[in-house]
Short mmCIF file of C-alpha atoms and ligand atoms in Angstrom, two decimals:
data_model
loop_
_atom_site.label_atom_id
_atom_site.label_comp_id
_atom_site.label_asym_id
_atom_site.label_seq_id
_atom_site.Cartn_x
_atom_site.Cartn_y
_atom_site.Cartn_z
CA MET A 1 -0.12 0.07 -0.15
CA SER A 2 1.29 3.44 -0.77
CA VAL A 3 -0.02 6.70 -0.04
CA LEU A 4 0.77 10.29 -1.28
CA ILE A 5 0.15 13.21 0.87
CA LYS A 6 -0.05 16.13 -1.52
CA GLY A 7 0.49 19.70 -1.15
CA GLY A 8 0.52 20.22 2.64
CA ARG A 9 2.84 22.55 4.67
CA VAL A 10 5.31 19.76 6.08
CA VAL A 11 6.64 20.99 9.51
CA THR A 12 9.15 19.41 11.55
CA ALA A 13 11.10 20.84 14.49
CA ALA A 14 13.51 22.36 12.06
CA ASP A 15 11.78 23.23 8.97
CA SER A 16 8.47 24.22 7.51
CA THR A 17 7.98 23.66 3.52
CA VAL A 18 5.10 23.06 1.23
CA ALA A 19 5.90 19.40 -0.10
CA ASP A 20 4.44 16.05 -1.01
CA VAL A 21 5.03 13.02 1.11
CA PHE A 22 5.17 9.53 -0.21
CA ILE A 23 4.71 6.60 1.87
CA GLU A 24 5.35 3.17 0.78
CA GLY A 25 4.33 0.33 3.31
CA GLU A 26 4.84 1.42 7.01
CA ARG A 27 7.42 4.17 6.10
CA ILE A 28 8.14 7.48 4.47
CA SER A 29 10.04 7.05 1.26
CA LEU A 30 10.14 10.58 -0.50
CA ILE A 31 9.85 13.97 0.39
CA GLY A 32 9.49 16.70 -2.34
CA ALA A 33 7.77 19.28 -4.41
CA SER A 34 5.22 17.83 -6.69
CA LEU A 35 6.21 14.39 -6.59
CA ASP A 36 5.68 12.34 -9.68
CA VAL A 37 4.63 8.96 -8.18
CA ASP A 38 2.00 6.68 -8.55
CA ALA A 39 -0.01 5.99 -5.21
CA ASP A 40 -2.65 3.68 -4.19
CA ARG A 41 -4.09 6.55 -2.40
CA VAL A 42 -3.62 10.37 -2.70
CA ILE A 43 -4.79 12.68 0.18
CA ASP A 44 -4.88 16.37 -0.65
CA ALA A 45 -3.46 18.37 2.23
CA THR A 46 -3.54 21.81 0.57
CA GLY A 47 -3.90 24.37 3.20
CA LYS A 48 -3.22 21.86 5.92
CA LEU A 49 -0.18 21.47 8.16
CA VAL A 50 1.48 17.90 7.96
CA LEU A 51 3.05 17.15 11.17
CA PRO A 52 4.85 14.19 12.71
CA GLY A 53 2.51 12.25 14.97
CA ALA A 54 2.46 13.59 18.67
CA ILE A 55 4.04 11.49 21.14
CA ASP A 56 3.18 11.35 24.52
CA PRO A 57 5.75 10.36 26.99
CA HIS A 58 3.63 10.46 30.06
CA THR A 59 0.14 8.48 30.50
CA HIS A 60 -1.46 6.02 32.76
CA LEU A 61 -3.87 3.89 31.16
CA ASP A 62 -5.71 1.07 33.07
CA MET A 63 -3.80 1.67 35.98
CA PRO A 64 -4.73 0.79 39.65
CA PHE A 65 -4.36 4.13 41.78
CA GLY A 66 -5.83 5.91 44.68
CA GLY A 67 -8.14 2.89 45.41
CA THR A 68 -9.46 2.74 42.12
CA VAL A 69 -8.58 1.98 38.54
CA THR A 70 -8.13 4.79 35.83
CA ILE A 71 -11.21 4.82 33.79
CA ASP A 72 -9.51 4.73 30.34
CA ASP A 73 -8.28 1.17 29.34
CA VAL A 74 -5.77 0.82 26.41
CA THR A 75 -8.69 1.07 23.71
CA SER A 76 -10.47 4.13 25.06
CA GLY A 77 -7.26 5.96 26.13
CA GLN A 78 -5.38 5.27 22.86
CA THR A 79 -8.38 6.04 20.63
CA ALA A 80 -8.64 9.40 22.48
CA ALA A 81 -4.90 9.78 21.74
CA ALA A 82 -5.51 9.03 17.97
CA PHE A 83 -8.21 11.70 17.57
CA GLY A 84 -5.98 14.15 19.15
CA GLY A 85 -3.13 13.40 16.89
CA THR A 86 -0.98 11.20 19.24
CA THR A 87 0.28 8.20 17.27
CA CYS A 88 2.55 6.88 19.98
CA HIS A 89 2.87 7.04 23.78
CA VAL A 90 5.04 5.61 26.56
CA ASP A 91 2.76 4.28 29.41
CA PHE A 92 3.99 3.50 32.85
CA CYS A 93 4.25 -0.09 33.81
CA ILE A 94 3.83 -0.01 37.77
CA GLN A 95 5.90 -2.78 39.94
CA GLY A 96 3.71 -4.13 42.67
CA GLN A 97 5.32 -4.64 46.14
CA GLY A 98 7.16 -7.97 45.76
CA GLN A 99 6.76 -8.23 42.26
CA SER A 100 9.30 -8.77 39.85
CA PHE A 101 9.69 -6.57 36.87
CA ALA A 102 8.87 -9.62 34.47
CA GLU A 103 5.72 -9.97 36.20
CA ALA A 104 4.72 -6.39 36.35
CA LEU A 105 5.36 -6.06 32.47
CA ALA A 106 3.59 -9.21 31.73
CA GLY A 107 0.67 -7.62 33.29
CA TRP A 108 1.03 -4.61 31.36
CA HIS A 109 1.42 -6.31 28.04
CA GLU A 110 -1.69 -8.26 28.74
CA LYS A 111 -3.61 -4.79 29.17
CA ARG A 112 -2.80 -3.95 25.63
CA GLU A 113 -2.93 -7.35 23.75
CA GLY A 114 -5.58 -7.18 21.26
CA LYS A 115 -6.57 -3.85 22.45
CA ALA A 116 -4.07 -1.20 21.18
CA ILE A 117 -5.02 1.65 18.65
CA ILE A 118 -1.81 3.37 18.43
CA ASP A 119 1.95 2.42 19.05
CA ASN A 120 3.30 2.46 22.78
CA GLY A 121 6.22 1.49 24.88
CA PHE A 122 6.70 1.12 28.67
CA HIS A 123 8.44 2.86 31.25
CA ILE A 124 8.99 0.94 34.32
CA ALA A 125 8.07 2.34 37.56
CA VAL A 126 10.35 1.06 40.45
CA THR A 127 8.63 0.56 43.90
CA ASP A 128 10.44 -2.31 45.33
CA LEU A 129 14.26 -2.99 44.98
CA THR A 130 15.79 -6.07 46.44
CA ASP A 131 19.48 -7.05 46.61
CA GLY A 132 20.06 -10.28 44.42
CA GLY A 133 16.37 -9.79 43.02
CA THR A 134 15.03 -6.92 41.39
CA LEU A 135 18.00 -4.82 41.68
CA GLU A 136 19.75 -7.11 39.39
CA GLU A 137 16.75 -7.70 37.01
CA LEU A 138 16.46 -3.88 36.49
CA ALA A 139 19.80 -3.99 34.77
CA THR A 140 18.34 -6.31 32.11
CA LEU A 141 15.49 -4.09 31.08
CA PRO A 142 17.01 -1.81 28.65
CA GLU A 143 17.99 -5.02 26.58
CA GLN A 144 14.01 -5.50 26.28
CA GLY A 145 13.49 -2.00 24.99
CA ILE A 146 12.51 -0.65 28.14
CA THR A 147 14.86 2.06 28.66
CA SER A 148 13.25 4.46 31.41
CA TYR A 149 13.03 3.95 35.05
CA LYS A 150 10.47 5.82 36.86
CA LEU A 151 10.52 6.84 40.78
CA PHE A 152 7.94 8.43 42.64
CA MET A 153 9.37 10.73 45.36
CA ALA A 154 5.64 11.27 46.62
CA TYR A 155 2.61 9.14 47.43
CA GLN A 156 3.74 7.87 50.72
CA GLY A 157 2.10 4.38 51.57
CA ALA A 158 1.73 3.81 47.76
CA LEU A 159 4.09 4.25 45.11
CA MET A 160 6.83 6.41 47.04
CA VAL A 161 10.45 5.17 47.12
CA ASP A 162 13.08 6.34 49.68
CA ASP A 163 16.44 8.27 48.53
CA GLU A 164 18.36 4.75 48.71
CA THR A 165 16.03 3.13 46.12
CA LEU A 166 16.30 6.47 43.99
CA PHE A 167 19.68 6.61 44.15
CA ARG A 168 20.49 2.82 43.71
CA THR A 169 18.27 3.05 40.56
CA MET A 170 20.16 5.76 39.40
CA GLN A 171 23.50 4.05 39.71
CA VAL A 172 22.01 1.24 37.69
CA ALA A 173 20.71 3.66 35.05
CA ALA A 174 24.33 5.18 34.52
CA GLU A 175 25.39 1.42 33.93
CA THR A 176 22.67 0.35 31.53
CA GLY A 177 21.84 3.43 29.47
CA ALA A 178 18.56 4.03 30.79
CA LEU A 179 16.90 7.56 31.52
CA VAL A 180 15.70 8.00 35.12
CA MET A 181 12.25 9.80 35.55
CA VAL A 182 11.09 11.25 38.71
CA HIS A 183 7.88 12.42 40.11
CA ALA A 184 9.57 15.39 42.33
CA GLU A 185 7.52 16.26 45.43
CA ASN A 186 8.64 15.73 48.92
CA GLY A 187 6.39 12.74 50.14
CA ASP A 188 7.03 12.69 53.73
CA ALA A 189 6.64 16.48 54.31
CA ILE A 190 3.34 16.40 52.30
CA ASP A 191 2.07 13.31 54.35
CA VAL A 192 2.74 15.40 57.80
CA LEU A 193 0.80 18.39 56.23
CA VAL A 194 -2.08 16.30 54.91
CA ARG A 195 -2.67 14.69 58.27
CA GLU A 196 -2.28 18.24 59.88
CA ALA A 197 -5.07 19.64 57.46
CA LEU A 198 -7.34 16.79 58.11
CA ALA A 199 -7.10 16.68 61.78
CA ALA A 200 -7.84 20.77 61.62
CA GLY A 201 -11.05 19.54 59.74
CA ASN A 202 -9.71 20.85 56.48
CA THR A 203 -11.18 18.19 54.05
CA ALA A 204 -12.26 20.47 50.63
CA PRO A 205 -10.15 19.78 47.40
CA ARG A 206 -8.46 23.21 48.00
CA TYR A 207 -6.31 21.49 50.78
CA HIS A 208 -4.93 19.07 48.08
CA ALA A 209 -2.85 22.02 46.88
CA LEU A 210 -2.29 23.81 50.22
CA THR A 211 -0.61 20.47 51.59
CA ARG A 212 1.54 20.25 48.46
CA PRO A 213 3.37 23.55 48.41
CA PRO A 214 5.75 24.39 45.48
CA GLU A 215 8.78 24.54 47.62
CA LEU A 216 8.35 20.80 48.23
CA GLU A 217 8.25 20.23 44.43
CA GLY A 218 11.60 22.53 44.19
CA GLU A 219 13.15 20.65 47.10
CA ALA A 220 12.49 17.21 45.46
CA THR A 221 13.38 18.29 42.06
CA ASN A 222 16.94 19.79 43.26
CA ARG A 223 17.46 16.56 45.30
CA ALA A 224 16.89 14.53 42.46
CA ILE A 225 19.15 16.47 40.19
CA GLN A 226 21.92 16.23 42.82
CA LEU A 227 21.50 12.55 43.40
CA ALA A 228 21.59 12.03 39.45
CA ARG A 229 24.69 13.78 39.03
CA ILE A 230 26.44 11.75 41.96
CA ALA A 231 25.17 8.56 40.18
CA GLY A 232 26.11 9.77 36.71
CA ALA A 233 22.53 9.13 35.29
CA PRO A 234 20.56 11.18 32.99
CA LEU A 235 17.52 12.74 34.58
CA TYR A 236 14.07 13.38 33.31
CA VAL A 237 11.77 15.39 35.61
CA VAL A 238 8.12 14.57 34.93
CA HIS A 239 5.17 17.09 35.29
CA VAL A 240 7.03 20.26 36.30
CA THR A 241 4.34 22.86 37.59
CA CYS A 242 6.15 25.72 39.26
CA LYS A 243 9.14 28.32 39.25
CA ASN A 244 10.71 26.51 42.20
CA ALA A 245 11.26 23.44 40.09
CA VAL A 246 12.09 25.25 36.93
CA ASP A 247 14.57 27.25 38.45
CA ALA A 248 16.35 24.16 39.81
CA ILE A 249 16.18 22.31 36.36
CA ARG A 250 17.37 25.73 34.60
CA THR A 251 20.43 25.91 36.92
CA ALA A 252 21.15 22.34 36.09
CA ARG A 253 20.91 22.83 32.28
CA ASP A 254 23.01 26.01 32.44
CA GLN A 255 25.70 23.81 33.57
CA ASN A 256 25.24 21.41 30.86
CA TRP A 257 24.15 18.49 33.36
CA ALA A 258 22.23 15.67 31.87
CA VAL A 259 18.81 17.04 33.30
CA TRP A 260 15.53 17.48 31.36
CA GLY A 261 12.02 18.42 32.34
CA GLU A 262 8.61 18.29 31.07
CA THR A 263 5.51 19.98 31.80
CA CYS A 264 1.80 19.08 31.16
CA THR A 265 -0.99 20.85 29.24
CA GLN A 266 -3.28 21.29 32.22
CA TYR A 267 -0.69 23.29 34.06
CA PHE A 268 -0.83 26.26 31.45
CA PHE A 269 -4.66 26.44 31.82
CA THR A 270 -5.61 25.65 35.39
CA ASP A 271 -4.77 27.17 38.67
CA ILE A 272 -5.29 26.97 42.25
CA THR A 273 -8.58 28.74 42.26
CA ASP A 274 -10.08 26.18 40.31
CA LEU A 275 -10.25 23.77 43.40
CA ASP A 276 -12.94 25.82 44.77
CA GLU A 277 -15.34 25.21 41.92
CA PRO A 278 -18.74 24.68 43.57
CA ASP A 279 -20.54 21.24 44.30
CA PHE A 280 -17.22 19.20 44.57
CA GLY A 281 -16.36 20.48 40.96
CA GLY A 282 -12.84 21.28 42.27
CA ALA A 283 -12.12 17.42 42.43
CA LYS A 284 -11.71 17.72 38.63
CA TYR A 285 -8.48 19.67 39.31
CA VAL A 286 -6.89 17.28 41.93
CA PHE A 287 -3.87 15.92 40.46
CA SER A 288 -0.21 15.82 41.63
CA PRO A 289 1.90 18.04 41.81
CA PRO A 290 -1.28 20.13 42.33
CA VAL A 291 -2.54 23.30 40.37
CA ARG A 292 -0.54 26.17 41.24
CA ASP A 293 -0.65 30.16 41.68
CA LYS A 294 -1.47 31.51 38.36
CA SER A 295 1.69 33.29 38.08
CA ASN A 296 3.61 30.04 37.26
CA GLN A 297 1.66 29.80 33.96
CA SER A 298 3.89 32.45 32.14
CA VAL A 299 6.91 30.85 33.90
CA LEU A 300 6.07 27.50 32.16
CA TRP A 301 5.46 29.07 28.67
CA ASP A 302 8.87 30.67 29.07
CA ALA A 303 10.47 27.51 29.88
CA VAL A 304 9.20 25.50 27.18
CA ARG A 305 10.05 28.12 24.72
CA THR A 306 13.77 28.33 26.06
CA ASP A 307 14.10 24.68 26.47
CA VAL A 308 14.60 24.91 30.16
CA LEU A 309 11.64 22.22 29.59
CA SER A 310 11.94 20.03 26.75
CA ALA A 311 8.56 18.35 26.37
CA ILE A 312 4.90 18.69 26.94
CA SER A 313 2.89 15.47 28.05
CA THR A 314 -0.49 14.96 29.33
CA ASP A 315 -0.06 12.77 32.40
CA HIS A 316 -3.45 11.41 31.19
CA CYS A 317 -4.61 9.66 34.31
CA ALA A 318 -8.45 9.65 33.97
CA PHE A 319 -11.10 9.28 36.32
CA LEU A 320 -14.84 9.64 36.54
CA LEU A 321 -15.90 12.90 38.63
CA ASP A 322 -19.07 11.00 39.44
CA GLY A 323 -18.09 7.58 41.18
CA GLN A 324 -14.35 7.87 41.21
CA LYS A 325 -13.42 11.49 42.21
CA THR A 326 -16.39 11.34 44.70
CA MET A 327 -14.47 8.80 46.85
CA GLY A 328 -12.88 11.97 48.30
CA LYS A 329 -16.13 13.97 48.94
CA ASP A 330 -15.47 14.17 52.79
CA ASP A 331 -11.62 13.84 52.43
CA PHE A 332 -9.60 15.45 49.73
CA SER A 333 -6.89 12.87 50.43
CA LYS A 334 -9.09 10.36 49.23
CA ILE A 335 -9.85 12.10 45.91
CA PRO A 336 -7.86 9.82 43.34
CA ASN A 337 -5.37 12.02 41.82
CA GLY A 338 -5.20 12.55 37.93
CA ALA A 339 -7.11 13.95 35.09
CA PRO A 340 -7.90 13.10 31.31
CA GLY A 341 -6.07 15.07 28.55
CA LEU A 342 -4.71 12.87 26.03
CA GLU A 343 -7.11 14.27 23.19
CA ASP A 344 -6.60 17.56 23.77
CA ARG A 345 -2.71 18.51 23.98
CA LEU A 346 -2.13 19.24 20.33
CA LYS A 347 -5.25 21.47 19.98
CA MET A 348 -4.69 23.46 23.01
CA ILE A 349 -0.89 23.95 22.58
CA HIS A 350 -1.48 24.78 19.00
CA HIS A 351 -4.16 27.44 19.82
CA PHE A 352 -2.82 28.88 23.00
CA GLY A 353 1.07 28.34 22.27
CA VAL A 354 1.21 28.89 18.50
CA ASN A 355 -1.88 31.13 17.33
CA GLU A 356 -1.40 33.28 20.23
CA GLY A 357 2.32 33.73 19.56
CA ARG A 358 3.83 32.03 22.59
CA ILE A 359 5.75 29.42 20.80
CA THR A 360 6.81 28.67 17.08
CA LEU A 361 5.03 25.97 15.13
CA ASN A 362 8.56 24.24 14.80
CA ARG A 363 8.84 24.63 18.67
CA MET A 364 5.43 22.94 19.09
CA VAL A 365 6.55 19.92 17.05
CA ASP A 366 9.70 19.81 18.96
CA LEU A 367 7.79 19.76 22.22
CA LEU A 368 5.22 17.30 21.34
CA SER A 369 6.90 15.03 19.18
CA THR A 370 10.76 15.34 18.36
CA SER A 371 12.03 16.01 21.52
CA PRO A 372 10.02 12.99 23.38
CA ALA A 373 11.17 10.79 20.62
CA LYS A 374 14.92 11.76 21.22
CA LEU A 375 14.73 11.40 24.88
CA PHE A 376 12.92 8.17 25.07
CA GLY A 377 14.59 6.15 22.41
CA LEU A 378 12.23 6.60 19.57
CA TYR A 379 13.93 8.76 17.17
CA PRO A 380 14.37 9.03 14.25
CA ARG A 381 11.99 5.81 13.76
CA LYS A 382 9.28 8.37 15.29
CA GLY A 383 9.25 12.09 16.03
CA THR A 384 9.76 13.45 12.54
CA ILE A 385 8.92 13.56 8.97
CA ALA A 386 11.82 12.19 7.08
CA PRO A 387 12.69 9.33 4.44
CA GLY A 388 12.98 6.06 6.62
CA SER A 389 10.79 7.37 9.51
CA ASP A 390 7.73 5.66 10.26
CA ALA A 391 4.74 7.19 8.25
CA ASP A 392 3.02 8.54 11.73
CA ILE A 393 1.60 11.63 10.37
CA VAL A 394 -1.14 14.24 11.43
CA ILE A 395 -2.80 16.13 8.72
CA PHE A 396 -3.92 19.23 10.80
CA ASP A 397 -6.43 21.91 9.63
CA PRO A 398 -4.99 25.11 11.26
CA ASN A 399 -8.20 27.13 10.50
CA ARG A 400 -10.78 24.84 11.62
CA LYS A 401 -12.44 25.79 14.76
CA THR A 402 -13.87 23.27 17.36
CA ILE A 403 -15.22 23.36 20.96
CA ILE A 404 -13.71 21.00 23.35
CA SER A 405 -15.99 19.19 25.59
CA ALA A 406 -16.55 15.87 27.36
CA MET A 407 -19.83 15.42 25.29
CA THR A 408 -17.38 14.77 22.19
CA GLN A 409 -14.43 13.36 23.68
CA HIS A 410 -13.14 9.67 23.34
CA SER A 411 -11.88 9.30 26.81
CA LYS A 412 -14.43 7.54 29.19
CA SER A 413 -14.12 10.43 31.72
CA ASP A 414 -17.37 12.37 32.45
CA TYR A 415 -15.46 15.90 32.36
CA ASN A 416 -12.91 17.72 30.56
CA LEU A 417 -10.67 20.10 31.93
CA TYR A 418 -11.00 22.71 29.05
CA GLU A 419 -14.81 22.15 28.86
CA GLY A 420 -16.23 24.74 26.40
CA THR A 421 -13.03 26.18 25.25
CA GLU A 422 -13.00 27.11 21.44
CA VAL A 423 -9.78 26.57 19.62
CA THR A 424 -8.69 27.18 16.05
CA GLY A 425 -6.96 24.05 14.55
CA ASP A 426 -7.88 20.37 14.72
CA VAL A 427 -6.87 17.09 13.64
CA ASP A 428 -8.26 16.01 10.07
CA VAL A 429 -6.45 12.61 9.40
CA THR A 430 -4.09 10.66 11.82
CA LEU A 431 -1.80 7.92 10.12
CA ILE A 432 0.06 5.59 12.02
CA ARG A 433 2.85 3.47 9.82
CA GLY A 434 1.12 4.51 6.68
CA THR A 435 -2.36 3.41 7.70
CA VAL A 436 -5.11 5.95 8.24
CA VAL A 437 -6.31 5.44 11.75
CA VAL A 438 -8.78 8.41 12.23
CA GLU A 439 -10.33 10.18 9.23
CA ASP A 440 -13.68 11.96 8.68
CA GLY A 441 -14.30 11.98 12.70
CA VAL A 442 -14.30 8.13 12.39
CA LEU A 443 -11.60 5.52 14.01
CA GLN A 444 -10.56 3.50 10.94
CA VAL A 445 -8.69 0.72 12.56
CA GLU A 446 -9.69 -2.23 14.91
CA PRO A 447 -8.09 -2.60 18.38
CA GLY A 448 -4.93 -4.79 17.87
CA PHE A 449 -3.56 -2.47 15.18
CA GLY A 450 -1.30 -0.68 17.75
CA GLN A 451 2.15 -2.09 18.17
CA PHE A 452 4.42 -2.49 21.14
CA VAL A 453 7.77 -0.45 20.50
CA GLU A 454 10.99 -1.64 22.08
CA ARG A 455 12.75 1.49 22.71
CA ALA A 456 16.57 2.38 22.10
CA LYS A 457 18.94 3.05 24.98
CA PHE A 458 19.17 6.80 26.20
CA GLY A 459 21.11 8.75 23.57
CA GLU A 460 20.90 5.67 21.15
CA GLN A 461 18.88 5.81 17.87
CA LEU A 462 15.68 3.60 16.98
CA LEU A 463 15.98 2.89 13.21
O1 LIG B 1 -2.14 13.17 39.89
C1 LIG B 1 -1.25 12.47 38.93
N1 LIG B 1 -0.49 13.29 38.36
N2 LIG B 1 -1.74 11.24 38.56
C2 LIG B 1 -1.14 10.34 37.99
C3 LIG B 1 0.01 9.74 38.58
C4 LIG B 1 1.38 10.83 38.77
O2 LIG B 1 1.81 11.25 39.64
O3 LIG B 1 1.77 11.00 37.51
ZN1 LIG B 2 3.47 11.91 39.10
ZN1 LIG B 3 1.69 10.48 35.93
#
């Protein structure tokens, strides 16, 4: 099967040119002006943007968390992703207590078997390291294409690890070519503040943010940076929300340390006042790190523009407001942490980032696709439009207006953080490995189409 995408503006992290893209089988074979080739299918992209498929390095599908399980399984979460122009993501496989990594991975592979719509890889979330057991096993994972180790410095009593586990994992990563990822908040201090708040009768959603102050994100970010330096491991700080953490990452990057960070779509558009939405509506905005003072939003835009932060993910961790978030009606600490967002990232960043002049189109492509591909061992197979790359392509209409709503989204969540927001620019067609996956507002493939991707080691290429 061959496809010719004609006359669109092909945008990569570096270039923007009107050109045709010729796809043979699963990969791009030619890019050029007015290509004279025969194709089985021709897609007219005149007036449209032709973008590399977006890559989401941070998602939680079908994950047990906070006393429940995230509402999007692999099929619904990845369908939402495909409609939003995301063609590949890296999900977190969580090691249970006492579990080997092989057991954890077998469980996560089972969740996607026969259900996948788009391509994905796994990070391994380390929760339990044992000498002579999982510590040794951890070193074998990069050879299996699991090339990033995630550690939670928060969620005491659940996913949190101590500094010894964090540091020893970093030492393994330094040897094996894995990238270390951290959720950077000081979980011990947060736990004290949560207990104090509840003892004082402060149970409303706003106390979720008040018990997780930005200083505790800044402290944990800096701690992780210093530990990674000593261990000699590359570090990626997930879901950065505030100036305190941005400053720590900037300091590290100014000195060329191997430190990168991401923020997530929601932190540009939500703030601490949202937690006071009436009728328990504030629970929609309970995720961690929490929504911050609005002043942090411009700090984050500056950070993504100047490459202090190198990626924008979604941290898609969807729950129902009615039935799951309501578990915390009388106690904010029982509200499952997380929010949906897989479908909205490209539209929101295109409209408020590019259309409103905060970042260039090339920078958007870098943040949503190329940079995550490079950091997470997917490049140049994915993350760009080039001969030899997978034909993971989004044909994006930059002029089509759309209103974001839970009524029309593909996530199973019953709310959308950006409800009622009108944006200019939407996905027309999503192709993955040369196959049209979304077109005319209809999913065109069956569950099982998406493939598992064994990623390259940190700094190496996936060809
Ligand atoms: O609140 C969040 N972010 N839930 C997902 C788990 C995590 O910390 O990334
Ligand atoms: Zn986290
Ligand atoms: Zn997350």
